[in-house]
Amino acid sequence: DGGITQSPKYLFRKEGQNVTLSCEQNLNHDAMYWYRQDPGQGLRLIYYSQIVNDFQKGDIAEGYSVSREKKESFPLTVTSAQKNPTAFYLCASSFLGQPLSSGNTIYFGEGSWLTVV
Amino acid sequence: AQKVTQAQTEISVVEKEDVTLDCVYETRDTTYYLFWYKQPPSGELVFLIRRNSFDEQNEISGRYSWNFQKSTSSFNFTITASQVVDSAVYFCALSEAGHGGSQGNLIFGKGTKLSVKP
């Protein structure tokens, strides 16, 4: 089945550790995104990538890093520089370049819960 | 500046009631897209609808309907004859075409938590 797979579902991080969240999609989408969700809040964009080996900062990129070595994969590393990393992280993907009249919807994975211990 | 406001933080209804979730947006672009997503307790965001700014036709899909009014910058979502399975957090989101064409810069509202009681 086509979709977006995030792993792990639950992750615990110790102070000062870097952790990496995996995101894989088999939808042949061009663009991939990482969002952060805090309780009672909407989603905020961390990073996005439109093509392989290229990515752009979103609204809250500080303390995070990404790579896009393959079209299907867009891992997110939460570094020790991120002072408040406890949150729900959602990966998403979409096609690009669709005409206005057609759908260019962003689809989301099931999310990963990160907790600092 | 872009902004999406969902003024209703939580709504509780009894099964079979109709319920409307409000969404008001702000944008300076003439070309933009509006979305509704459903987030059940499992966490995944489920896409419900996408609307572009040039299409003001209202849409109905089963028990769901959407009312897009540019004059009031609103994109409200109505569930008719609500069911327990409709219980979730619902997000309205805005994307402007000017953001590199990626449409990934979704600006989300804070969501409305809908509880449907049997």
mmCIF file of N, CA, C and O in Angstrom, chain B residues 1-56:
data_model
loop_
_atom_site.group_PDB
_atom_site.id
_atom_site.type_symbol
_atom_site.label_atom_id
_atom_site.label_comp_id
_atom_site.label_asym_id
_atom_site.label_seq_id
_atom_site.Cartn_x
_atom_site.Cartn_y
_atom_site.Cartn_z
ATOM 1 N N ALA B 1 -0.083 39.569 6.617
ATOM 2 C CA ALA B 1 0.425 38.329 7.215
ATOM 3 C C ALA B 1 -0.625 37.233 7.118
ATOM 4 O O ALA B 1 -1.818 37.495 7.139
ATOM 5 N N GLN B 2 -0.130 35.988 6.999
ATOM 6 C CA GLN B 2 -1.061 34.876 6.896
ATOM 7 C C GLN B 2 -1.467 34.441 8.288
ATOM 8 O O GLN B 2 -0.650 34.405 9.199
ATOM 9 N N LYS B 3 -2.719 34.082 8.408
ATOM 10 C CA LYS B 3 -3.189 33.642 9.719
ATOM 11 C C LYS B 3 -4.463 32.834 9.540
ATOM 12 O O LYS B 3 -5.272 33.130 8.656
ATOM 13 N N VAL B 4 -4.616 31.821 10.373
ATOM 14 C CA VAL B 4 -5.842 31.026 10.373
ATOM 15 C C VAL B 4 -6.364 30.992 11.801
ATOM 16 O O VAL B 4 -5.628 30.639 12.719
ATOM 17 N N THR B 5 -7.614 31.335 11.963
ATOM 18 C CA THR B 5 -8.222 31.375 13.291
ATOM 19 C C THR B 5 -9.373 30.391 13.385
ATOM 20 O O THR B 5 -10.317 30.446 12.588
ATOM 21 N N GLN B 6 -9.250 29.495 14.333
ATOM 22 C CA GLN B 6 -10.353 28.599 14.673
ATOM 23 C C GLN B 6 -10.757 28.965 16.088
ATOM 24 O O GLN B 6 -10.125 28.548 17.054
ATOM 25 N N ALA B 7 -11.783 29.747 16.191
ATOM 26 C CA ALA B 7 -12.142 30.343 17.483
ATOM 27 C C ALA B 7 -12.674 29.321 18.470
ATOM 28 O O ALA B 7 -12.565 29.500 19.691
ATOM 29 N N GLN B 8 -13.231 28.246 17.960
ATOM 30 C CA GLN B 8 -13.801 27.225 18.846
ATOM 31 C C GLN B 8 -12.693 26.249 19.251
ATOM 32 O O GLN B 8 -12.182 25.514 18.422
ATOM 33 N N THR B 9 -12.363 26.243 20.521
ATOM 34 C CA THR B 9 -11.316 25.334 20.987
ATOM 35 C C THR B 9 -11.879 23.922 21.135
ATOM 36 O O THR B 9 -11.248 22.945 20.713
ATOM 37 N N GLU B 10 -13.036 23.821 21.758
ATOM 38 C CA GLU B 10 -13.662 22.516 21.951
ATOM 39 C C GLU B 10 -15.175 22.634 21.730
ATOM 40 O O GLU B 10 -15.779 23.632 22.103
ATOM 41 N N ILE B 11 -15.723 21.609 21.118
ATOM 42 C CA ILE B 11 -17.169 21.530 20.931
ATOM 43 C C ILE B 11 -17.615 20.137 21.341
ATOM 44 O O ILE B 11 -16.967 19.144 20.988
ATOM 45 N N SER B 12 -18.711 20.080 22.066
ATOM 46 C CA SER B 12 -19.263 18.796 22.461
ATOM 47 C C SER B 12 -20.714 18.731 21.996
ATOM 48 O O SER B 12 -21.496 19.646 22.260
ATOM 49 N N VAL B 13 -21.059 17.673 21.292
ATOM 50 C CA VAL B 13 -22.426 17.489 20.814
ATOM 51 C C VAL B 13 -22.861 16.070 21.111
ATOM 52 O O VAL B 13 -22.051 15.187 21.424
ATOM 53 N N VAL B 14 -24.153 15.859 20.982
ATOM 54 C CA VAL B 14 -24.718 14.521 21.125
ATOM 55 C C VAL B 14 -24.914 13.956 19.727
ATOM 56 O O VAL B 14 -25.221 14.678 18.776
ATOM 57 N N GLU B 15 -24.723 12.666 19.620
ATOM 58 C CA GLU B 15 -24.844 11.998 18.326
ATOM 59 C C GLU B 15 -26.127 12.430 17.604
ATOM 60 O O GLU B 15 -27.177 12.622 18.216
ATOM 61 N N LYS B 16 -25.997 12.584 16.302
ATOM 62 C CA LYS B 16 -27.074 12.956 15.380
ATOM 63 C C LYS B 16 -27.309 14.460 15.312
ATOM 64 O O LYS B 16 -28.086 14.911 14.469
ATOM 65 N N GLU B 17 -26.646 15.202 16.179
ATOM 66 C CA GLU B 17 -26.731 16.657 16.048
ATOM 67 C C GLU B 17 -25.876 17.114 14.880
ATOM 68 O O GLU B 17 -24.869 16.482 14.533
ATOM 69 N N ASP B 18 -26.235 18.247 14.291
ATOM 70 C CA ASP B 18 -25.382 18.882 13.296
ATOM 71 C C ASP B 18 -24.410 19.808 14.027
ATOM 72 O O ASP B 18 -24.732 20.393 15.066
ATOM 73 N N VAL B 19 -23.220 19.942 13.471
ATOM 74 C CA VAL B 19 -22.224 20.818 14.105
ATOM 75 C C VAL B 19 -21.421 21.537 13.026
ATOM 76 O O VAL B 19 -21.088 20.947 11.995
ATOM 77 N N THR B 20 -21.137 22.800 13.266
ATOM 78 C CA THR B 20 -20.343 23.587 12.331
ATOM 79 C C THR B 20 -19.065 24.063 12.992
ATOM 80 O O THR B 20 -19.104 24.639 14.087
ATOM 81 N N LEU B 21 -17.956 23.820 12.327
ATOM 82 C CA LEU B 21 -16.646 24.247 12.806
ATOM 83 C C LEU B 21 -16.232 25.476 11.987
ATOM 84 O O LEU B 21 -16.221 25.433 10.761
ATOM 85 N N ASP B 22 -15.881 26.527 12.692
ATOM 86 C CA ASP B 22 -15.579 27.783 12.022
ATOM 87 C C ASP B 22 -14.094 27.923 11.697
ATOM 88 O O ASP B 22 -13.231 27.457 12.444
ATOM 89 N N CYS B 23 -13.826 28.577 10.582
ATOM 90 C CA CYS B 23 -12.451 28.864 10.181
ATOM 91 C C CYS B 23 -12.428 30.221 9.485
ATOM 92 O O CYS B 23 -13.153 30.443 8.502
ATOM 93 N N VAL B 24 -11.614 31.111 9.997
ATOM 94 C CA VAL B 24 -11.436 32.426 9.387
ATOM 95 C C VAL B 24 -9.958 32.588 9.046
ATOM 96 O O VAL B 24 -9.097 32.246 9.849
ATOM 97 N N TYR B 25 -9.674 33.088 7.867
ATOM 98 C CA TYR B 25 -8.283 33.182 7.437
ATOM 99 C C TYR B 25 -7.928 34.604 7.028
ATOM 100 O O TYR B 25 -8.809 35.416 6.728
ATOM 101 N N GLU B 26 -6.642 34.889 7.029
ATOM 102 C CA GLU B 26 -6.119 36.171 6.566
ATOM 103 C C GLU B 26 -4.994 35.915 5.587
ATOM 104 O O GLU B 26 -4.075 35.131 5.864
ATOM 105 N N THR B 27 -5.038 36.588 4.457
ATOM 106 C CA THR B 27 -3.971 36.488 3.479
ATOM 107 C C THR B 27 -4.018 37.700 2.563
ATOM 108 O O THR B 27 -5.089 38.257 2.334
ATOM 109 N N ARG B 28 -2.862 38.073 2.043
ATOM 110 C CA ARG B 28 -2.802 39.181 1.081
ATOM 111 C C ARG B 28 -2.754 38.659 -0.344
ATOM 112 O O ARG B 28 -2.886 39.423 -1.295
ATOM 113 N N ASP B 29 -2.530 37.353 -0.491
ATOM 114 C CA ASP B 29 -2.455 36.781 -1.828
ATOM 115 C C ASP B 29 -3.853 36.652 -2.431
ATOM 116 O O ASP B 29 -4.842 36.458 -1.719
ATOM 117 N N THR B 30 -3.900 36.723 -3.742
ATOM 118 C CA THR B 30 -5.175 36.481 -4.425
ATOM 119 C C THR B 30 -5.320 35.007 -4.787
ATOM 120 O O THR B 30 -6.419 34.535 -5.042
ATOM 121 N N THR B 31 -4.190 34.304 -4.818
ATOM 122 C CA THR B 31 -4.210 32.868 -5.096
ATOM 123 C C THR B 31 -3.774 32.125 -3.843
ATOM 124 O O THR B 31 -2.652 32.298 -3.378
ATOM 125 N N TYR B 32 -4.649 31.332 -3.327
ATOM 126 C CA TYR B 32 -4.334 30.583 -2.111
ATOM 127 C C TYR B 32 -5.204 29.338 -2.065
ATOM 128 O O TYR B 32 -6.116 29.161 -2.869
ATOM 129 N N TYR B 33 -4.860 28.478 -1.100
ATOM 130 C CA TYR B 33 -5.560 27.206 -0.968
ATOM 131 C C TYR B 33 -5.967 27.027 0.486
ATOM 132 O O TYR B 33 -5.237 27.403 1.401
ATOM 133 N N LEU B 34 -7.108 26.441 0.672
ATOM 134 C CA LEU B 34 -7.622 26.179 2.010
ATOM 135 C C LEU B 34 -7.855 24.693 2.175
ATOM 136 O O LEU B 34 -8.282 24.009 1.239
ATOM 137 N N PHE B 35 -7.561 24.196 3.353
ATOM 138 C CA PHE B 35 -7.648 22.767 3.624
ATOM 139 C C PHE B 35 -8.372 22.539 4.952
ATOM 140 O O PHE B 35 -8.330 23.370 5.859
ATOM 141 N N TRP B 36 -8.984 21.362 5.048
ATOM 142 C CA TRP B 36 -9.430 20.846 6.334
ATOM 143 C C TRP B 36 -8.811 19.457 6.502
ATOM 144 O O TRP B 36 -8.813 18.644 5.564
ATOM 145 N N TYR B 37 -8.288 19.230 7.722
ATOM 146 C CA TYR B 37 -7.748 17.933 8.085
ATOM 147 C C TYR B 37 -8.410 17.461 9.375
ATOM 148 O O TYR B 37 -8.766 18.257 10.240
ATOM 149 N N LYS B 38 -8.522 16.158 9.487
ATOM 150 C CA LYS B 38 -9.053 15.529 10.707
ATOM 151 C C LYS B 38 -7.921 14.791 11.395
ATOM 152 O O LYS B 38 -7.153 14.062 10.739
ATOM 153 N N GLN B 39 -7.786 14.983 12.709
ATOM 154 C CA GLN B 39 -6.765 14.271 13.468
ATOM 155 C C GLN B 39 -7.442 13.432 14.540
ATOM 156 O O GLN B 39 -7.790 13.915 15.619
ATOM 157 N N PRO B 40 -7.620 12.144 14.283
ATOM 158 C CA PRO B 40 -8.200 11.260 15.302
ATOM 159 C C PRO B 40 -7.182 11.023 16.410
ATOM 160 O O PRO B 40 -6.022 11.427 16.286
ATOM 161 N N PRO B 41 -7.584 10.354 17.480
ATOM 162 C CA PRO B 41 -6.658 10.116 18.600
ATOM 163 C C PRO B 41 -5.360 9.413 18.201
ATOM 164 O O PRO B 41 -4.352 9.572 18.867
ATOM 165 N N SER B 42 -5.372 8.667 17.125
ATOM 166 C CA SER B 42 -4.151 7.977 16.687
ATOM 167 C C SER B 42 -3.059 8.960 16.242
ATOM 168 O O SER B 42 -1.878 8.603 16.202
ATOM 169 N N GLY B 43 -3.428 10.185 15.886
ATOM 170 C CA GLY B 43 -2.436 11.205 15.585
ATOM 171 C C GLY B 43 -2.278 11.570 14.123
ATOM 172 O O GLY B 43 -1.859 12.676 13.802
ATOM 173 N N GLU B 44 -2.571 10.649 13.233
ATOM 174 C CA GLU B 44 -2.375 10.942 11.818
ATOM 175 C C GLU B 44 -3.341 12.021 11.352
ATOM 176 O O GLU B 44 -4.495 12.040 11.738
ATOM 177 N N LEU B 45 -2.881 12.927 10.525
ATOM 178 C CA LEU B 45 -3.763 13.927 9.935
ATOM 179 C C LEU B 45 -4.371 13.357 8.664
ATOM 180 O O LEU B 45 -3.663 12.957 7.744
ATOM 181 N N VAL B 46 -5.676 13.346 8.618
ATOM 182 C CA VAL B 46 -6.394 12.809 7.472
ATOM 183 C C VAL B 46 -6.935 13.966 6.640
ATOM 184 O O VAL B 46 -7.675 14.812 7.149
ATOM 185 N N PHE B 47 -6.568 13.993 5.381
ATOM 186 C CA PHE B 47 -7.015 15.058 4.491
ATOM 187 C C PHE B 47 -8.515 14.923 4.239
ATOM 188 O O PHE B 47 -9.026 13.837 3.957
ATOM 189 N N LEU B 48 -9.231 16.056 4.333
ATOM 190 C CA LEU B 48 -10.660 16.052 4.065
ATOM 191 C C LEU B 48 -11.003 16.801 2.786
ATOM 192 O O LEU B 48 -11.771 16.315 1.961
ATOM 193 N N ILE B 49 -10.459 18.013 2.631
ATOM 194 C CA ILE B 49 -10.813 18.812 1.467
ATOM 195 C C ILE B 49 -9.745 19.856 1.187
ATOM 196 O O ILE B 49 -9.047 20.311 2.099
ATOM 197 N N ARG B 50 -9.615 20.204 -0.088
ATOM 198 C CA ARG B 50 -8.744 21.281 -0.540
ATOM 199 C C ARG B 50 -9.557 22.191 -1.443
ATOM 200 O O ARG B 50 -10.291 21.712 -2.308
ATOM 201 N N ARG B 51 -9.407 23.487 -1.232
ATOM 202 C CA ARG B 51 -10.136 24.476 -2.015
ATOM 203 C C ARG B 51 -9.164 25.525 -2.521
ATOM 204 O O ARG B 51 -8.343 25.994 -1.761
ATOM 205 N N ASN B 52 -9.268 25.933 -3.775
ATOM 206 C CA ASN B 52 -8.467 27.067 -4.224
ATOM 207 C C ASN B 52 -9.316 28.332 -4.188
ATOM 208 O O ASN B 52 -10.547 28.277 -4.210
ATOM 209 N N SER B 53 -8.647 29.462 -4.184
ATOM 210 C CA SER B 53 -9.316 30.736 -3.947
ATOM 211 C C SER B 53 -10.240 31.162 -5.081
ATOM 212 O O SER B 53 -11.021 32.107 -4.920
ATOM 213 N N PHE B 54 -10.152 30.490 -6.214
ATOM 214 C CA PHE B 54 -10.995 30.880 -7.341
ATOM 215 C C PHE B 54 -12.263 30.051 -7.436
ATOM 216 O O PHE B 54 -13.098 30.248 -8.324
ATOM 217 N N ASP B 55 -12.404 29.114 -6.530
ATOM 218 C CA ASP B 55 -13.552 28.228 -6.575
ATOM 219 C C ASP B 55 -14.370 28.404 -5.309
ATOM 220 O O ASP B 55 -14.042 27.828 -4.275
ATOM 221 N N GLU B 56 -15.443 29.174 -5.408
ATOM 222 C CA GLU B 56 -16.251 29.450 -4.233
ATOM 223 C C GLU B 56 -17.465 28.560 -4.117
ATOM 224 O O GLU B 56 -18.319 28.770 -3.271
#
